[in-house]
Coordinates of C-alpha atoms and ligand atoms in Angstrom, one line a residue:
M17 CA -21.9 23.1 -8.4
P18 CA -24.2 23.6 -5.4
S19 CA -27.0 26.4 -5.9
S20 CA -26.1 28.3 -2.7
S21 CA -22.5 28.3 -1.0
R22 CA -21.8 25.6 1.5
K23 CA -20.4 26.9 4.8
I24 CA -17.6 24.9 6.1
T25 CA -16.2 24.3 9.5
L26 CA -12.5 23.2 9.0
L27 CA -11.3 21.1 12.1
G28 CA -7.5 20.9 11.9
A29 CA -7.1 23.7 9.2
T30 CA -3.5 24.0 9.6
G31 CA -2.7 20.2 9.0
S32 CA -1.9 18.6 5.6
I33 CA -5.6 17.8 5.1
G34 CA -6.5 21.2 6.2
R35 CA -4.3 22.9 3.7
S36 CA -5.4 20.8 1.0
T37 CA -9.1 21.6 1.8
L38 CA -8.3 25.3 1.8
D39 CA -6.8 24.8 -1.7
V40 CA -9.9 23.3 -3.0
I41 CA -12.2 26.0 -1.3
S42 CA -9.9 28.8 -2.8
Q43 CA -10.6 27.4 -6.3
H44 CA -14.4 27.8 -6.0
P45 CA -15.0 31.0 -3.9
D46 CA -18.6 31.1 -5.0
A47 CA -19.5 27.7 -4.0
Y48 CA -17.6 27.3 -0.6
E49 CA -17.3 29.6 2.4
L50 CA -15.1 29.1 5.3
Y51 CA -17.1 29.6 8.5
A52 CA -14.7 28.4 11.0
A53 CA -11.1 27.2 11.2
T54 CA -9.3 25.5 14.2
A55 CA -5.7 24.6 15.0
H56 CA -3.9 23.2 18.0
R57 CA -0.7 25.2 18.4
S58 CA 0.1 26.6 15.0
R59 CA -1.0 30.1 15.6
E60 CA 1.0 31.7 12.9
S61 CA -0.6 29.5 10.3
L62 CA -4.1 30.1 11.7
L63 CA -3.5 33.7 11.5
D64 CA -2.5 33.5 7.8
I65 CA -5.9 31.4 7.2
C66 CA -7.9 34.0 9.1
L67 CA -6.3 36.7 6.9
R68 CA -6.8 34.9 3.7
F69 CA -10.2 33.4 4.1
A70 CA -11.8 35.6 6.6
P71 CA -13.8 32.9 8.6
A72 CA -16.4 34.1 11.1
R73 CA -14.7 32.1 13.9
A74 CA -11.3 30.6 14.8
V75 CA -10.4 28.3 17.6
I76 CA -6.9 27.5 18.9
G77 CA -5.5 25.3 21.8
T78 CA -4.6 27.7 24.6
E79 CA -6.0 31.1 25.9
S80 CA -2.4 32.8 25.4
D81 CA -2.5 31.8 21.8
A82 CA -6.1 33.0 21.4
E83 CA -5.2 36.4 22.9
W84 CA -2.0 36.6 20.5
L85 CA -4.3 35.8 17.5
R86 CA -7.0 38.4 18.5
A87 CA -4.3 41.0 18.9
K88 CA -2.8 40.3 15.5
L89 CA -6.1 40.2 13.7
H90 CA -7.1 43.5 15.4
E91 CA -3.8 45.0 14.1
A92 CA -4.6 43.8 10.5
G93 CA -8.1 45.3 10.7
R94 CA -9.8 41.8 11.1
G95 CA -11.0 42.1 14.6
D96 CA -14.4 40.8 13.5
V97 CA -13.1 37.1 13.5
D98 CA -14.5 35.6 16.7
V99 CA -11.4 33.8 18.3
D100 CA -11.8 31.3 21.0
H101 CA -9.8 28.4 22.6
G102 CA -9.9 24.9 24.1
E103 CA -12.0 21.9 23.8
A104 CA -15.5 23.4 24.5
A105 CA -14.8 25.9 21.7
L106 CA -13.9 23.3 19.4
L107 CA -17.1 21.3 20.1
D108 CA -19.0 24.4 19.8
V109 CA -17.9 25.2 16.2
A110 CA -18.2 21.7 15.2
R111 CA -21.9 21.7 15.9
A112 CA -22.6 25.5 15.1
A113 CA -25.9 26.0 13.1
E114 CA -24.2 28.4 10.8
A115 CA -22.2 25.7 8.9
D116 CA -23.6 22.7 7.1
T117 CA -20.5 20.9 6.4
V118 CA -17.6 20.0 8.8
M119 CA -14.2 18.7 7.5
A120 CA -12.9 16.5 10.4
A121 CA -9.1 16.7 9.9
I122 CA -7.8 16.8 13.3
I123 CA -5.2 14.3 13.9
G124 CA -5.4 11.3 16.3
A125 CA -7.7 10.6 19.2
A126 CA -8.2 14.3 19.8
G127 CA -10.5 14.3 16.8
L128 CA -13.0 12.0 18.1
L129 CA -15.3 14.3 20.3
P130 CA -15.3 17.2 17.8
T131 CA -16.1 14.9 14.9
L132 CA -18.8 13.2 17.0
A133 CA -20.3 16.6 17.8
A134 CA -20.7 17.4 14.2
V135 CA -22.4 14.0 13.5
E136 CA -24.8 14.7 16.4
A137 CA -25.5 18.0 14.8
G138 CA -26.6 16.2 11.7
K139 CA -23.9 17.8 9.4
R140 CA -22.4 16.7 6.3
V141 CA -19.2 15.3 7.8
L142 CA -16.1 14.9 5.7
L143 CA -14.3 12.3 7.5
A144 CA -10.5 12.5 7.4
N145 CA -9.8 11.6 11.0
K146 CA -9.8 7.8 10.9
E147 CA -9.2 7.5 14.7
A148 CA -12.8 8.4 15.3
L149 CA -14.0 5.2 13.6
V150 CA -11.2 3.1 15.0
M151 CA -11.7 4.0 18.6
S152 CA -15.6 4.0 18.6
G153 CA -16.8 2.7 15.2
G154 CA -20.1 1.1 16.5
L155 CA -21.1 4.1 18.6
F156 CA -20.1 6.5 15.8
M157 CA -22.0 4.8 13.1
D158 CA -25.1 4.5 15.3
A159 CA -24.9 8.4 15.9
V160 CA -24.7 8.9 12.1
S161 CA -27.9 7.2 11.5
R162 CA -29.6 8.5 14.7
H163 CA -28.8 12.0 13.9
G164 CA -29.4 11.8 10.1
A165 CA -25.7 13.0 9.4
T166 CA -24.2 12.6 6.0
L167 CA -20.8 10.8 6.4
L168 CA -18.4 11.0 3.5
P169 CA -15.2 9.2 3.7
I170 CA -12.1 11.5 2.8
D171 CA -9.3 8.9 3.4
S172 CA -8.4 8.1 -0.2
E173 CA -8.9 4.4 0.0
H174 CA -12.3 4.7 1.7
N175 CA -13.4 7.5 -0.7
A176 CA -12.3 5.2 -3.6
I177 CA -14.5 2.2 -2.3
Y178 CA -17.3 4.6 -1.6
Q179 CA -17.0 5.8 -5.3
C180 CA -16.9 2.2 -6.6
L181 CA -20.2 1.1 -4.5
P182 CA -23.8 1.7 -5.6
M183 CA -24.9 5.1 -4.4
Q184 CA -27.2 3.8 -1.6
H185 CA -25.1 0.9 -0.4
R186 CA -26.4 0.8 3.1
G187 CA -27.9 -2.4 4.4
G188 CA -24.9 -4.9 4.1
L189 CA -22.5 -5.4 1.1
S190 CA -23.9 -8.8 0.2
R191 CA -27.3 -7.3 -0.7
H192 CA -25.6 -5.3 -3.3
G193 CA -23.6 -8.1 -4.6
V194 CA -20.3 -7.0 -3.2
S195 CA -17.8 -10.0 -2.3
R196 CA -14.9 -8.1 -1.0
L197 CA -13.2 -4.7 -0.6
L198 CA -9.7 -4.3 -1.8
L199 CA -7.8 -1.8 0.1
T200 CA -4.7 -0.7 -1.6
A201 CA -1.3 0.2 0.2
S202 CA 1.7 1.7 -1.3
G203 CA 3.8 -0.3 1.1
G204 CA 5.5 2.8 2.4
P205 CA 9.2 3.8 1.9
F206 CA 10.4 0.5 3.2
R207 CA 8.5 -1.9 1.2
E208 CA 11.7 -3.8 0.0
W209 CA 13.8 -3.3 3.1
S210 CA 15.1 -6.3 5.2
R211 CA 14.1 -6.8 8.8
E212 CA 17.7 -5.9 9.8
A213 CA 17.7 -2.6 7.9
L214 CA 14.3 -1.8 9.3
E215 CA 15.9 -1.7 12.9
A216 CA 18.0 1.4 12.0
V217 CA 15.3 3.5 10.4
T218 CA 15.2 7.2 11.4
P219 CA 12.1 9.4 11.8
D220 CA 13.1 11.5 8.7
Q221 CA 13.5 8.3 6.6
A222 CA 10.0 7.1 7.9
C223 CA 8.4 10.5 7.0
A224 CA 9.6 10.6 3.5
H225 CA 6.7 8.8 1.9
P226 CA 7.4 7.9 -1.7
N227 CA 3.9 9.1 -3.2
W228 CA 1.8 11.0 -0.7
S229 CA 2.7 14.2 1.1
M230 CA 1.3 13.9 4.7
G231 CA 1.6 14.8 8.3
R232 CA 4.5 13.2 10.2
K233 CA 2.3 10.7 12.4
I234 CA 0.4 9.3 9.3
S235 CA 3.6 9.0 7.5
V236 CA 5.2 6.9 10.1
D237 CA 1.9 4.8 10.2
S238 CA 2.1 4.4 6.5
A239 CA 5.8 3.1 6.8
T240 CA 4.7 0.5 9.5
L241 CA 1.6 -0.3 7.7
M242 CA -0.4 0.5 10.8
N243 CA -2.1 3.0 8.8
K244 CA -3.4 0.2 6.5
G245 CA -4.4 -1.6 9.7
L246 CA -6.4 1.5 11.0
E247 CA -7.9 1.8 7.5
L248 CA -8.9 -1.8 7.6
I249 CA -10.8 -1.2 10.7
E250 CA -12.2 2.1 9.3
A251 CA -13.5 0.3 6.2
C252 CA -15.2 -2.5 8.4
W253 CA -17.2 0.3 10.1
L254 CA -17.9 2.5 7.2
F255 CA -19.1 -0.3 4.9
D256 CA -20.4 -2.7 7.5
A257 CA -17.9 -5.4 6.4
G258 CA -16.3 -8.1 8.4
P259 CA -12.4 -8.0 8.8
D260 CA -12.3 -11.1 6.5
Q261 CA -14.1 -9.2 3.7
V262 CA -11.3 -6.6 3.5
E263 CA -8.2 -7.6 1.6
V264 CA -5.0 -5.5 1.6
V265 CA -3.1 -5.1 -1.6
V266 CA 0.2 -3.6 -1.9
H267 CA 0.3 -1.4 -5.0
P268 CA 3.6 0.7 -5.1
Q269 CA 2.4 3.4 -7.6
S270 CA -0.7 4.5 -5.6
I271 CA -2.6 5.0 -8.8
V272 CA -5.5 2.7 -7.9
H273 CA -6.8 4.1 -4.5
S274 CA -8.9 0.9 -3.7
M275 CA -11.3 -1.5 -5.4
V276 CA -14.7 -3.2 -4.9
G277 CA -15.1 -6.9 -5.9
Y278 CA -18.5 -8.1 -6.9
V279 CA -19.9 -11.7 -6.9
D280 CA -20.1 -11.8 -10.8
G281 CA -16.3 -11.3 -11.0
T282 CA -16.3 -7.5 -11.6
V283 CA -13.7 -5.4 -9.8
L284 CA -14.3 -1.6 -9.9
A285 CA -11.3 0.5 -9.2
Q286 CA -11.0 4.2 -8.6
M287 CA -7.9 5.7 -10.1
G288 CA -6.2 9.1 -10.2
N289 CA -2.8 10.7 -9.2
P290 CA -2.1 10.5 -5.5
D291 CA -3.5 13.8 -4.3
M292 CA -5.8 14.4 -1.5
R293 CA -7.5 17.2 -3.2
T294 CA -9.4 14.7 -5.2
P295 CA -11.4 13.0 -2.4
I296 CA -11.7 16.4 -0.6
A297 CA -13.4 17.9 -3.7
Y298 CA -15.6 14.8 -4.1
G299 CA -16.7 15.2 -0.4
L300 CA -17.4 19.0 -0.8
A301 CA -19.2 18.7 -4.0
W302 CA -20.9 15.3 -3.5
P303 CA -23.1 14.2 -5.4
A304 CA -21.9 16.7 -8.0
R305 CA -18.2 17.0 -9.0
V306 CA -16.0 19.9 -9.0
E307 CA -12.3 20.5 -10.3
A308 CA -9.8 19.9 -7.7
G309 CA -6.8 21.3 -9.3
V310 CA -5.3 17.7 -9.8
E311 CA -3.5 16.9 -13.0
P312 CA -5.2 14.4 -15.1
L313 CA -3.9 10.9 -14.8
D314 CA -1.4 10.3 -17.6
L315 CA -1.7 6.4 -18.1
F316 CA 1.3 6.5 -20.7
A317 CA 3.5 8.0 -18.1
V318 CA 2.4 5.5 -15.4
S319 CA 2.8 2.8 -18.0
R320 CA 2.4 -0.1 -15.4
L321 CA 0.5 -1.0 -12.3
D322 CA 2.0 -3.6 -9.8
F323 CA 0.2 -5.5 -7.1
E324 CA 1.6 -7.7 -4.3
A325 CA 0.7 -9.2 -1.1
P326 CA 1.7 -7.4 2.1
D327 CA 4.5 -9.0 4.2
E328 CA 3.1 -9.3 7.7
A329 CA 6.4 -10.8 9.2
R330 CA 8.2 -7.4 8.4
F331 CA 5.1 -5.3 9.0
P332 CA 3.4 -6.9 11.9
C333 CA 1.1 -3.9 12.6
L334 CA -1.2 -4.8 9.9
R335 CA -1.7 -8.2 11.7
L336 CA -2.1 -6.5 15.0
A337 CA -4.8 -4.2 13.7
R338 CA -6.9 -7.2 12.0
E339 CA -6.6 -9.1 15.3
A340 CA -7.8 -6.0 17.2
M341 CA -10.9 -5.8 15.0
T342 CA -11.7 -9.5 15.2
A343 CA -11.4 -9.1 19.1
G344 CA -13.8 -6.2 18.9
G345 CA -15.0 -4.2 21.8
T346 CA -12.4 -1.7 23.0
A347 CA -9.4 -3.7 21.4
P348 CA -9.0 -1.2 18.5
A349 CA -9.1 1.8 20.8
S350 CA -6.4 0.4 22.8
L351 CA -4.5 -0.6 19.6
N352 CA -4.7 3.1 18.3
A353 CA -3.9 4.6 21.7
A354 CA -0.7 2.3 22.1
N355 CA 0.2 3.2 18.5
E356 CA 0.0 6.9 19.2
V357 CA 2.3 6.5 22.2
A358 CA 4.7 4.5 20.1
V359 CA 4.8 6.7 17.1
Q360 CA 5.4 9.8 19.2
A361 CA 8.2 8.0 21.0
F362 CA 9.9 6.9 17.8
L363 CA 9.5 10.5 16.5
D364 CA 11.3 11.6 19.7
G365 CA 14.1 9.2 19.2
K366 CA 13.2 7.1 22.2
L367 CA 11.9 4.0 20.5
S368 CA 13.2 2.3 17.3
F369 CA 11.2 1.8 14.3
L370 CA 10.4 -2.0 14.9
G371 CA 9.9 -1.1 18.6
I372 CA 6.6 0.6 17.4
A373 CA 4.9 -2.8 16.7
R374 CA 6.6 -4.5 19.7
L375 CA 5.1 -1.8 22.0
V376 CA 1.7 -2.1 20.5
Q377 CA 1.7 -5.9 20.7
A378 CA 3.0 -5.8 24.4
T379 CA 0.3 -3.2 25.4
L380 CA -2.6 -5.3 23.7
E381 CA -1.4 -8.5 25.3
A382 CA -1.6 -6.8 28.8
T383 CA -5.0 -5.2 28.0
E384 CA -8.5 -6.7 28.7
V385 CA -10.9 -6.2 26.0
R386 CA -14.3 -4.6 27.1
A387 CA -17.5 -4.0 25.4
A388 CA -17.3 -0.7 23.6
D389 CA -20.8 0.3 24.8
S390 CA -20.3 3.9 25.9
L391 CA -17.9 6.8 25.1
D392 CA -16.8 6.6 28.6
V393 CA -15.6 3.2 28.4
V394 CA -13.8 3.9 25.2
L395 CA -11.9 7.0 26.5
C396 CA -11.2 5.2 29.7
E397 CA -9.6 2.2 27.7
D398 CA -7.8 4.7 25.5
A399 CA -6.3 6.5 28.6
R400 CA -5.5 2.9 30.3
A401 CA -3.6 1.8 27.1
R402 CA -1.6 5.0 26.8
Q403 CA -0.4 4.7 30.6
L404 CA 0.5 1.0 29.9
A405 CA 2.4 1.9 26.8
E406 CA 4.2 4.7 28.5
R407 CA 5.1 2.4 31.5
L408 CA 6.4 -0.4 29.1
L409 CA 8.4 2.2 27.2
R410 CA 10.3 3.0 30.4
Q411 CA 11.3 -0.5 31.1
R412 CA 14.7 -1.3 30.1
S413 CA 13.9 -4.8 29.1
F414 CA 11.6 -3.3 26.5
Q415 CA 14.0 -0.9 25.0
E416 CA 16.5 -3.9 24.6
G417 CA 14.0 -5.8 22.7
R418 CA 13.6 -8.6 25.3
A419 CA 10.1 -7.8 26.4
Ligands
NAD519 P1 -1.5 16.9 10.4 O1 -0.7 16.7 11.6 O2 -0.7 17.5 9.3 O3 -2.5 18.0 11.0 C1 -3.4 17.9 12.2 C2 -4.3 19.0 12.5 O4 -5.0 18.7 13.7 C3 -3.5 20.4 12.6 O5 -4.4 21.5 12.2 C4 -3.4 20.5 14.2 O6 -3.3 21.8 14.6 C5 -4.7 19.8 14.7 N1 -4.5 19.3 15.9 C6 -3.3 18.3 16.4 N2 -3.5 18.0 17.7 C7 -4.7 18.5 18.2 C8 -5.4 18.5 19.4 N3 -5.0 17.8 20.4 N4 -6.4 19.2 19.5 C9 -6.9 19.9 18.3 N5 -6.5 20.0 17.2 C10 -5.3 19.3 16.9 O7 -2.5 15.7 10.1 P2 -2.9 15.2 8.7 O8 -1.8 14.5 8.1 O9 -3.5 16.4 8.0 O10 -4.1 14.3 9.2 C11 -5.2 14.7 9.6 C12 -6.3 13.4 9.8 O11 -6.5 13.0 8.4 C13 -5.6 12.2 10.5 O12 -6.6 11.5 11.2 C14 -5.1 11.4 9.4 O13 -5.1 10.1 9.6 C15 -6.1 11.6 8.3 N6 -5.7 11.5 7.0 C16 -4.6 12.1 6.4 C17 -4.2 12.0 5.2 C18 -3.1 12.8 4.6 O14 -2.8 12.9 3.4 N7 -2.4 13.8 5.4 C19 -4.8 11.0 4.3 C20 -5.8 10.3 4.8 C21 -6.3 10.6 6.1
MG520 MG1 -5.4 6.5 3.4

């Protein structure tokens, strides 16, 4: 346990990762203190968090929600919480000197700038938001080393790989005798479904993940295997690996969270019950360990572990992500942007499940790859891919599957 308490800024406090982080913090009130909590729209949840954890600061999306929150806190005798709103306030809490640790748990591209702000302030950054690395991996990792930030992966697979690598693994995997990274995937709820059956999948079916309880966007990504594609890109940047050094292994029980293969034939695996509180507690306490509230793994109850190859014909998103990483430059940012548009359209009932991969592919085919040498270029390509995906979506030929 750390000698003095860590002060934490929780970006995306009301989401699935945000709630799990608060759960771990609440188990160790002497070790961790919530300095700031942020949310986009969920003002009721942010109010509950402020009342329960008494952070110094809270940030919400709009001015009217901030006013509502201020009034409610005042009524409850907690008018001392400093409430602010909007993107500038988000960047400000991310870099605030009062906190030493930032949990980056905003969903999607919106998480990029606040996460980068925390990195540039040299914080310990607990990285759940994978999109920041997918969009701007090279720039992001440069900023981590330039500003002396400590980056700890929270995505369960990357956290597992991190745990299976030597403590100081910087400087190339091969220097440490690593031959490959084995990224496990549950295969999602439709692992055994035929292509015909996949055509009729509904949002609620896609969001019902068999092993993990997560937000809706990432649940859909898990069902299409785009989540694994984004994680492949994330792994390449985090661990300085080429796309050909990362192998995806479908493992339906989600007990092995990922593995590292070494040149002598050793494969190290990190195992546990599928519960995000384990990687979150790891990130908070690193390099020590604290209890996370997670049940011990009962291997007799699990009884068997299965592994199989992913089927990229039924789940083409994985291939699209690998191709984008191989193409390099702004291709992964365009892939991510097109996917965000496609998933939202699917959740809104405007696109079929298989249409998600088709829309991402069509967007990438019509997109030029540029060198991702500045944040402006990345954000410009992100916006361009979104517009293009929206335009394709409106085309009747696309909706009918002929595009
Ligand atoms: P979620 O949708 O449950 O929560 C997202 C949070 O971000 C909420 O607090 C929301 O208020 C905030 N937010 C949304 N849009 C925003 C915007 N435009 N500006 C500012 N804040 C905004 O998401 P989640 O499932 O907790 O995932 C968070 C991140 O962690 C994602 O990048 C996801 O890929 C990653 N992740 C999640 C899990 C999981 O188990 N949920 C596992 C691994 C990685
Ligand atoms: Mg994951």
